[in-house]
Structure formats: structure tokens, C-alpha cells
Coordinates of C-alpha atoms and ligand atoms in Angstrom, one line a residue:
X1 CA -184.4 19.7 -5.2
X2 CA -181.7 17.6 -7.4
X3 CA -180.6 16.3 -3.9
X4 CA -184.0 15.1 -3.5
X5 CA -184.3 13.8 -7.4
X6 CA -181.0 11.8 -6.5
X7 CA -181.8 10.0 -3.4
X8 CA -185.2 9.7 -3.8
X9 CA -185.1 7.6 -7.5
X10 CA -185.3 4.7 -5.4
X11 CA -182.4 2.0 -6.4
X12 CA -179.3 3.1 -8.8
X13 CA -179.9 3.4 -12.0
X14 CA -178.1 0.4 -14.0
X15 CA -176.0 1.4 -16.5
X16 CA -173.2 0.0 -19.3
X17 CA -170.9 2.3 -20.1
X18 CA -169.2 1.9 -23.3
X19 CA -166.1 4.3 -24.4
X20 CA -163.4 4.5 -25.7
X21 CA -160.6 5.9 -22.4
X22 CA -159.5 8.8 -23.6
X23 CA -159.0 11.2 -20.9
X24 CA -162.7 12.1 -20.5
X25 CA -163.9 8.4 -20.6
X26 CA -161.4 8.4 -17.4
X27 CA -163.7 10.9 -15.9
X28 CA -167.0 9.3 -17.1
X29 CA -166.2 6.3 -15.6
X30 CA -165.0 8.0 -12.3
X31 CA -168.0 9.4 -11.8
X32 CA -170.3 6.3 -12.8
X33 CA -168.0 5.1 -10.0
X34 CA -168.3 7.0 -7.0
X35 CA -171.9 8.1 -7.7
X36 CA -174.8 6.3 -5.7
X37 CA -177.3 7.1 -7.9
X38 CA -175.5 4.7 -10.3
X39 CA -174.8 0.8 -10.7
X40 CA -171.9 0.6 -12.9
X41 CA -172.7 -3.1 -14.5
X42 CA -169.8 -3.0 -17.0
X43 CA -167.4 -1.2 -18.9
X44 CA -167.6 -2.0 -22.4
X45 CA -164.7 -0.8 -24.8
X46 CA -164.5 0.4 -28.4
X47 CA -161.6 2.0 -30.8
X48 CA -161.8 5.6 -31.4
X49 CA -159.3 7.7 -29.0
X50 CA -157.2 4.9 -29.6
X51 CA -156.9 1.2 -30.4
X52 CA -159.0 -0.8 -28.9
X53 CA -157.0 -2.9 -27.3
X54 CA -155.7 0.8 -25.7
X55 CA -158.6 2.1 -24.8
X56 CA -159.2 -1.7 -22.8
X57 CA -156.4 -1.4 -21.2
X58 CA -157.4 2.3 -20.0
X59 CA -160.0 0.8 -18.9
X60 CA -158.3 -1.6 -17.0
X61 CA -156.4 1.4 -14.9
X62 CA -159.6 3.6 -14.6
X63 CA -161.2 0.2 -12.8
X64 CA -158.1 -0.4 -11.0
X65 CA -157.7 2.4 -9.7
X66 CA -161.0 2.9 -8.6
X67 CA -161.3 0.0 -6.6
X68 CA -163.8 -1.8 -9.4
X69 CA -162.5 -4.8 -8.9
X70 CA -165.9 -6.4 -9.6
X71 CA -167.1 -4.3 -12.2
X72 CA -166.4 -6.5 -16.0
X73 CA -164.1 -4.5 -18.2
X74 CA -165.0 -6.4 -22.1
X75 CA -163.6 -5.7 -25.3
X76 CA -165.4 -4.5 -28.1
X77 CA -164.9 -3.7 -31.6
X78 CA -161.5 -2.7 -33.2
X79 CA -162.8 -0.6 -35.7
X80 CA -165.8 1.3 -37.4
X81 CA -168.2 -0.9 -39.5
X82 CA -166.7 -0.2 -42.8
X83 CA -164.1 2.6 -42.4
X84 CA -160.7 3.2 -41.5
X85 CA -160.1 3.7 -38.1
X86 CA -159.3 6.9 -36.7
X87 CA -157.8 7.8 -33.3
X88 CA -157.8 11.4 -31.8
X89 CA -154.4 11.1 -30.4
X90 CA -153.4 14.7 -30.7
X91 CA -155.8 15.1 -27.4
X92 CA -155.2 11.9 -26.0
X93 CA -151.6 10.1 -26.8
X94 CA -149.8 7.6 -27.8
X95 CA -151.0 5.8 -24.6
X96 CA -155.1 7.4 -25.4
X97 CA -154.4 8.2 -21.4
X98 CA -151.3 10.3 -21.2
X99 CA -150.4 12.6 -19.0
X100 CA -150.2 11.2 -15.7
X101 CA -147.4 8.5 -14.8
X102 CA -148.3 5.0 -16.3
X103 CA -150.2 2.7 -13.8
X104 CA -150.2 -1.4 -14.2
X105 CA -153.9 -2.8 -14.0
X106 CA -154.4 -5.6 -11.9
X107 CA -158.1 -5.2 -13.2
X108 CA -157.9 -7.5 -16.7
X109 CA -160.5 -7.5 -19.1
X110 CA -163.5 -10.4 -18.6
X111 CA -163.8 -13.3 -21.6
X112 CA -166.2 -12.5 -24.2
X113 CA -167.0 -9.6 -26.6
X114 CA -169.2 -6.5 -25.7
X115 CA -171.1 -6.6 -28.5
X116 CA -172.5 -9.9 -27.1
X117 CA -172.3 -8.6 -23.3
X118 CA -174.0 -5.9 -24.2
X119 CA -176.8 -7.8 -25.8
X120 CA -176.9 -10.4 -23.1
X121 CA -176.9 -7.4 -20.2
X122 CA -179.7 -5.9 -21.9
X123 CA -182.0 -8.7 -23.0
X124 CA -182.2 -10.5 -19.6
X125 CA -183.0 -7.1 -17.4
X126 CA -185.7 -5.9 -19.9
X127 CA -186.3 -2.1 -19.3
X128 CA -183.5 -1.7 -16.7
X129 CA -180.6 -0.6 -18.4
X130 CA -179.4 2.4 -19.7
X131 CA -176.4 2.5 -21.9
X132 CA -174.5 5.5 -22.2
X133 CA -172.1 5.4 -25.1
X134 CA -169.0 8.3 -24.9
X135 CA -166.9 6.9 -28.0
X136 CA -167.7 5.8 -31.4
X137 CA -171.2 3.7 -32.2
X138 CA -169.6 0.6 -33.5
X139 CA -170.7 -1.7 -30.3
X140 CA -173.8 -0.2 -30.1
X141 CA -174.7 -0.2 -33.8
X142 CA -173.5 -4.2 -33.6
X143 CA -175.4 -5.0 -30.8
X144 CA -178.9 -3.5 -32.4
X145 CA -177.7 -5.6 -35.7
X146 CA -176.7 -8.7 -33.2
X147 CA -180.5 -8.5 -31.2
X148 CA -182.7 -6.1 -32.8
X149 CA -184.9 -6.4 -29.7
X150 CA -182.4 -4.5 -27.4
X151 CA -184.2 -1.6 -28.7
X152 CA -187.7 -2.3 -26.5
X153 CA -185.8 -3.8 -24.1
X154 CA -183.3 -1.2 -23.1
X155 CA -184.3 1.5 -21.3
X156 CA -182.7 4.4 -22.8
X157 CA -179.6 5.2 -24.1
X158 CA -177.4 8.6 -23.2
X159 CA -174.7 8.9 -26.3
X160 CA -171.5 11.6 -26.3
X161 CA -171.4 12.6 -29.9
X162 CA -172.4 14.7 -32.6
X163 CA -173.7 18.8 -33.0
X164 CA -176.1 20.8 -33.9
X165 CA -173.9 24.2 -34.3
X166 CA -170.3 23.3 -35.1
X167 CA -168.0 19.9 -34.9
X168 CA -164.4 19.5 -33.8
X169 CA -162.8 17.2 -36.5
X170 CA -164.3 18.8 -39.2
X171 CA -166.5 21.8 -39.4
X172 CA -169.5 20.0 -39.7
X173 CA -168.7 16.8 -37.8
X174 CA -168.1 15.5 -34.2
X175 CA -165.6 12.7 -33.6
X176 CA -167.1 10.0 -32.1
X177 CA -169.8 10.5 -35.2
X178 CA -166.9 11.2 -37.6
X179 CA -165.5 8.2 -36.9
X180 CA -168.4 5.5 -37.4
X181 CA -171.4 7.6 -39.2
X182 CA -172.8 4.4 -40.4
X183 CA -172.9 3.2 -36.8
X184 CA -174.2 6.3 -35.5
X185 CA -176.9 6.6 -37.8
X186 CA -178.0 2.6 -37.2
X187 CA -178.4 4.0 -33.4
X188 CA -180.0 7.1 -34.5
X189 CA -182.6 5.5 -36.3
X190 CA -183.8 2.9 -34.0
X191 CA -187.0 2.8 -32.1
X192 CA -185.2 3.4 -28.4
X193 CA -185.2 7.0 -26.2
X194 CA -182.5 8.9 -27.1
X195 CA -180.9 11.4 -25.5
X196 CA -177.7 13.2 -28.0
X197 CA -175.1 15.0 -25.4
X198 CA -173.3 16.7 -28.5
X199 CA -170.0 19.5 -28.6
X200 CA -172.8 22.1 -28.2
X201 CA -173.6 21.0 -24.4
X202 CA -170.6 19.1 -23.9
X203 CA -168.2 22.7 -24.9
X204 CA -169.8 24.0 -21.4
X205 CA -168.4 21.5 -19.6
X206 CA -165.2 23.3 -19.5
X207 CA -162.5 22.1 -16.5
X208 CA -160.8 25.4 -14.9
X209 CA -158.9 26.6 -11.9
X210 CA -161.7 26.0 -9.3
X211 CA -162.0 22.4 -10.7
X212 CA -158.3 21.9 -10.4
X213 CA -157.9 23.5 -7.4
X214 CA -161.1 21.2 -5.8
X215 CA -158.9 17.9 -7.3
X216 CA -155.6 19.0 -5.1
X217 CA -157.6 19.9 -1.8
X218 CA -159.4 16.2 -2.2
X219 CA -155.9 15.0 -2.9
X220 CA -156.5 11.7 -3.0
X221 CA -154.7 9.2 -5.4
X222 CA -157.3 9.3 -8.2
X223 CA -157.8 12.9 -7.6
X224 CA -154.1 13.4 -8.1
X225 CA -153.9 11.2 -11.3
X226 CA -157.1 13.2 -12.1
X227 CA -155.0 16.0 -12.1
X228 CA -152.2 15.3 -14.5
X229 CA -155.2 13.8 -17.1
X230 CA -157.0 17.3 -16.6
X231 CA -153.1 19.0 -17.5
X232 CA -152.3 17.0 -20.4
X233 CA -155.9 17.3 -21.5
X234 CA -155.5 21.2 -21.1
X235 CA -152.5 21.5 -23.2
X236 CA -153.8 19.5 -26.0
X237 CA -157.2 21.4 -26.1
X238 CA -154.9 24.8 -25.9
X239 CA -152.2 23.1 -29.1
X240 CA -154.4 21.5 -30.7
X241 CA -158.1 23.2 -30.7
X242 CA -156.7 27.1 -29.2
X243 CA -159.5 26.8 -26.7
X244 CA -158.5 27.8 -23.3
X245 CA -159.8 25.2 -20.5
X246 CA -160.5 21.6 -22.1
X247 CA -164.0 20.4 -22.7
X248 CA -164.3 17.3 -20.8
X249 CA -167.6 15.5 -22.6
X250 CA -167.8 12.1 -21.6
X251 CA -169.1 13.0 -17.9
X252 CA -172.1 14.8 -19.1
X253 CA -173.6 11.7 -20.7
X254 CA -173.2 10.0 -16.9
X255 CA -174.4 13.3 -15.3
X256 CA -177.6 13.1 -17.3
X257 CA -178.4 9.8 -16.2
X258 CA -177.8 11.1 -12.3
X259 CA -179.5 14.1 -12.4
X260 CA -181.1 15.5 -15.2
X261 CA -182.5 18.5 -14.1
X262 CA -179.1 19.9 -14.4
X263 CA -179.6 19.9 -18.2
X264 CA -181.6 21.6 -20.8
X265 CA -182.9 19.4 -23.4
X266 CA -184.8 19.6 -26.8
X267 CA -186.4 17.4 -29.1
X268 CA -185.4 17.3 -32.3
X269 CA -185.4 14.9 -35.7
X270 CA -181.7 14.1 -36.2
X271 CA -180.1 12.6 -39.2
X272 CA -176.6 11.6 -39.7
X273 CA -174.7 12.1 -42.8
X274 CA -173.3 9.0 -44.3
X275 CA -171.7 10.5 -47.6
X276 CA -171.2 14.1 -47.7
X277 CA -168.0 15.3 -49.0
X278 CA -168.0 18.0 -46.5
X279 CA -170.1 16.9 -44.4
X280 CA -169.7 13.2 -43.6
X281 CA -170.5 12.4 -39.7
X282 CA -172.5 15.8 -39.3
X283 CA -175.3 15.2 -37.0
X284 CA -177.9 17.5 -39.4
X285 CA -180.6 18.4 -36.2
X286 CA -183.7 19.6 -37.1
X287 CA -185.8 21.5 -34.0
X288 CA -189.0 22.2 -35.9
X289 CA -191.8 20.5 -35.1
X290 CA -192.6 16.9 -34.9
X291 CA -193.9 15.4 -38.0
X292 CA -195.8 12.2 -37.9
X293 CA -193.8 9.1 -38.2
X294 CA -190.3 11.1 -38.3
X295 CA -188.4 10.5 -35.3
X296 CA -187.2 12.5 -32.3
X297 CA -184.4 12.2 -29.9
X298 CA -183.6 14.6 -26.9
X299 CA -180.7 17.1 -27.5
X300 CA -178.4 18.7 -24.8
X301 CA -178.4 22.3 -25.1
X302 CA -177.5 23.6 -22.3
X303 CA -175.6 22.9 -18.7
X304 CA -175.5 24.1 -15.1
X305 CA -172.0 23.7 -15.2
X306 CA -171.7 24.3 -11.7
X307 CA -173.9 21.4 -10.7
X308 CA -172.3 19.2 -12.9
X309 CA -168.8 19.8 -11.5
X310 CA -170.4 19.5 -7.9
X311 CA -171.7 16.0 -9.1
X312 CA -168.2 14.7 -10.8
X313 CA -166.5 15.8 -8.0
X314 CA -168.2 14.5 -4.7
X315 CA -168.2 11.4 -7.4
X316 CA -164.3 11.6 -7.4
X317 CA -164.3 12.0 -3.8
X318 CA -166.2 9.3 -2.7
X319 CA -164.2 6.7 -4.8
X320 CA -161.2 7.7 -3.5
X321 CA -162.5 7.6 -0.1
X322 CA -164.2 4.1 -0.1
X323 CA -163.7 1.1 -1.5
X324 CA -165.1 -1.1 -4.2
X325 CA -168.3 -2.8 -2.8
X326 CA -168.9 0.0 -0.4
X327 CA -169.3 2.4 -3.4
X328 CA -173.0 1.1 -4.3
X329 CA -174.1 0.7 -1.0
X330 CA -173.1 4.2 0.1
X331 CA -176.2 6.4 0.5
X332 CA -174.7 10.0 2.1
X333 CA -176.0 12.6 -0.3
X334 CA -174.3 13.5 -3.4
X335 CA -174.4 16.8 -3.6
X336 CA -173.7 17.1 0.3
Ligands
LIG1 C1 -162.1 13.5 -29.6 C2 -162.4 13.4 -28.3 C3 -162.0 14.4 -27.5 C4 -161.4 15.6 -28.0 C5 -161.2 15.7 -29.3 N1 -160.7 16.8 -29.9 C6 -161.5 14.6 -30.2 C7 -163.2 12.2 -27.8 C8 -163.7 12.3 -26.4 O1 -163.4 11.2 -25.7 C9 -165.3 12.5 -26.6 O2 -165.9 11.2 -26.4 C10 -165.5 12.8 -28.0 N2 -164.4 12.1 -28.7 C11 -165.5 14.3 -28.3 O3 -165.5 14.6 -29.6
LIG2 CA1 -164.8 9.3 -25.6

């Protein structure tokens, strides 16, 4: 049935991805990558992991060593719209990608800024592109300020961020929120779908033994730097947060986009708080019913975690078995 959902939706689905790399950007953009059902446009970059200029450079080596030669890596924003940056590099480095041994791009970032690439992309392919956001809302939140209008002409947009039931920086709030809640609740509040892929969903998207063990057997040079990201990621999760196998979010905003069936949504009015003392960057989600003129996003509330790993892997597999070019033209089934 997903298999069918898949192949049959016709042509990829276009998408910017816009993150912040961070070890589970890395696997976002892998499987945005090697997936058919997608056409990976661009990679747009923000700060929040780490520096911008880091996380473009991450980036860089995610592109590079997928084979994306073609695929524009651009530049975004160095820092939230009127806070202090800051990084999460207790889980992701000094590097934002440490772990495995360092690689040197040869893919270098495209001229321009992503705010504007984002709102160029978007307003001249109206209602074909889906951005899915896995790192603070700063780009985003510019480009709606930049062109208003990206929000009729986009066709959705699939964030990682925020939760409903608990965060992970503070009690109450989710990093990529916690870090920009002024940007978040700019793309919270506009008129565009919505889909919110917060710690709730994304805390069942846990990477174990079978995962790892899947990565060696495929053994391939991204699977294997795959590996020591998924290690390091492990040990920081298990220092840092005591949890036992690492979350790994960013992919589940991608693995909507591909399949959605493997994900239980709910509708829900969300509203982001901007000045708690407590409570600044909670995503406060409200599942009652719909009221007129309040506005509802989808929330992710449950995985088939199974399926999803299934997806990202065959993804990872695939990209490290052809090259870029052949990636988007490769129609053997997914979930094969
Ligand atoms: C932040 C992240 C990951 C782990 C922690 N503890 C903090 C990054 C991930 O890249 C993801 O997009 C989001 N922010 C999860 O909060
Ligand atoms: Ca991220």
C-alpha cells in the first residue's frame, strides 16, 4: 500500500530542505537524497546546531558525499531574529558533525542568500514546493517577511520542532523553537499547511542495534560515515539527555513528505510562546476542537518506526549505490 502511495504519486515531490547539519540534518538530507519520491531542489542552511557558516559547510560534506553535485548548498541566516544565538553542541560538536573522520567538500556553497533562494524557488513554481525546515525558523520566518505571498504559493511546509508533552532544552521547550520563538511563531501563524514533526513523534524515531547493524551490512562509504554520526550521536544522547538510543528527528520531517501513511497526525491550534519565563519557545498545542477563524496545523503523534527506518535506509542504500543524476531518475521501489 505505501509502496503503491510512493510510486504511484506521479513525479517527486519538490522539496527545499533548510537545516541546520547537525547529525540528524546529515540523515534528513541523506534520505531526501537517495529517495525517488523526492527532488531535492536545494539545501538551504541556518545557525542553530552550530554556526552557520558550520552547519554550511556540513552541508557541503553531506552533498559531497552523496554525490549532489548539482544540488545548490546556500547560506542562510547567522542567527535568530532578535536573540542570542544558541548552538546544541553538547549533541553535535565543536564541528556540529562530529563523530566520524573529517571529510573536505568539494561541494561549495552557491552565491546568494537562502532567504532570497528560498523566496525565488517558491514564487516561480507556485504550488510545487514543499519546504521542510529541521533547524531553527529564522530563514523561513525571513522569507514570509521578505514575500508574504510564499505562503499561497508554497505548497506545504513539514517543520522539525516544538512539543506538545515535554521539550529537550527546557521542560517546556524544543530547540529548534527555543532558539528562534519569534521566528517560529511568524511560521506558525501564517496562512500555509502545516505539518509540526515535534520531540513527541520525533522521540520514536529512536536509532538501535538493528539500524546499526543494517548500516555495516550496506557498508558502503556514506553508510559507514553514517555509522560513526549514529555513535557519536548515541553517546551524546546517553551523556547528555540519559536516554538510551538517540532520537534522530530530522528524517521524520522528509519521511512525511515520502510517505505519510507511516504517520499519525492531528490537528491542533498551536501557539508559540514568545515571553514566558519558563516557558519561552514552548509550542502550547491545543487539540480541542476547531474554533472559527483560529488556526490549525497537523501534529505528528505517532510513528511506524519500522517503516520509517525501512525508508531512510533503502534511501541510504541507494545513494551510496548510484550516483548523482541517476538518483532522481531511479524508479526501483523504495521499500523493495
Ligand atoms: C537539538 C537537536 C538535537 C538534539 C538536541 N538535544 C538538541 C537539533 C536536531 O538537529 C533537531 O533538528 C532538533 N534540534 C531537535 O531538538
Ligand atoms: Ca536540525
Amino acid at each position: 500500500m505505501r509502496h503503491v502511495q510512493q510510486l504511484g504519486a506521479g513525479h517527486p515531490r519538490k522539496i527545499i530542505l533548510d537545516c541546520d547539519p547537525g547529525h540528524d540534518d546529515a540523515v534528513a538530507i541523506a534520505l531526501a537524497a537517495g529517495s525517488p519520491a523526492i527532488e531535492l531542489l536545494s539545501v538551504t542552511t541556518v545557525a542553530g546546531n552550530q554556526t552557520v557558516e558550520k552547519t554550511t559547510r556540513n552541508a557541503c560534506v553531506m552533498c559531497t558525499l552523496l554525490g549532489l553535485s548539482n544540488t545548490p548548498v546556500v547560506a542562510g541566516c547567522s542567527g535568530p531574529l532578535v536573540r542570542a544565538l544558541r548552538t546544541a553542541s553538547e549533541f553535535s560538536g565543536a564541528s556540529g558533525l562530529d563523530g566520524p573522520p573529517p571529510v573536505e567538500p568539494t561541494v561549495v556553497p552557491a552565491a546568494g542568500h537562502a532567504v532570497d533562494w528560498i523566496v525565488d524557488s517558491v514564487m516561480a513554481d507556485p504550488g510545487e514546493i514543499t519546504l521542510v525546515a529541521t533547524g531553527p525558523l529564522t530563514n523561513v520566518a525571513m522569507a514570509l517577511r521578505k514575500e508574504p505571498a510564499i505562503a499561497q504559493a508554497v505548497r506545504e511546509v513539514v517543520i522539525m520542532g516544538g512539543a506538545y508533552s515535554r521539550g529537550n532544552v527546557t521542560p517546556a521547550a524544543e530547540f529548534n523553537i527555543y532558539v528562534d520563538p519569534e521566528a517560529a511563531r511568524a511560521v506558525f501563524e501564517a496562512p500555509w499547511r502545516l505539518t509540526m514533526m515535534g520531540l513527541d513523534l520525533t522521540h520514536q524515531a529512536t536509532f538501535g542495534c538493528d539500524e546499526e547493524r543494517r548500516l555495516e551490512e550496506i557498508g558502503s562509504p556514506i553508510a559507514r560515515f553514517m555509522i560513526e554520526l549514529m555513535r557519536y550521536f548515541r553517546d551524546a544522547y546517553r551523556a547528555a539527555a540519559g536516554l538510551e538510543d538517540p532520537p534522530v528527528h530530522d528524517p521524520c520531517a522528509v519521511a512525511y513528505v515520502i510517505d505519510p501513511t507511516l504517520f499519525e497526525v492531528a490537528s491542533a491550534h498551536v501557539e508559540v510562546e514568545t515571553s514566558g519565563t519558563w516557558t519561552s519557545g514552548m509550542t502550547v498545542t491545543d487539540f480541542g476542537p476547531a474554533r472559527p477563524g483560529v488556526r490549525r496545523v497537523d501534529v505528528g503523534i505517532k510513528l511506524d518506526r519500522e517503516g520509517f527506518w525501512e525508508l531512510v535506509l533503502s534511501a541510504v542504500e541507494r545513494a551510496g549505490r548510484s550516483k548523482a543524476g541517476s538518483l532522481g531518475s531511479n524508479h526501483s521501489p523504495a521499500r523493495a
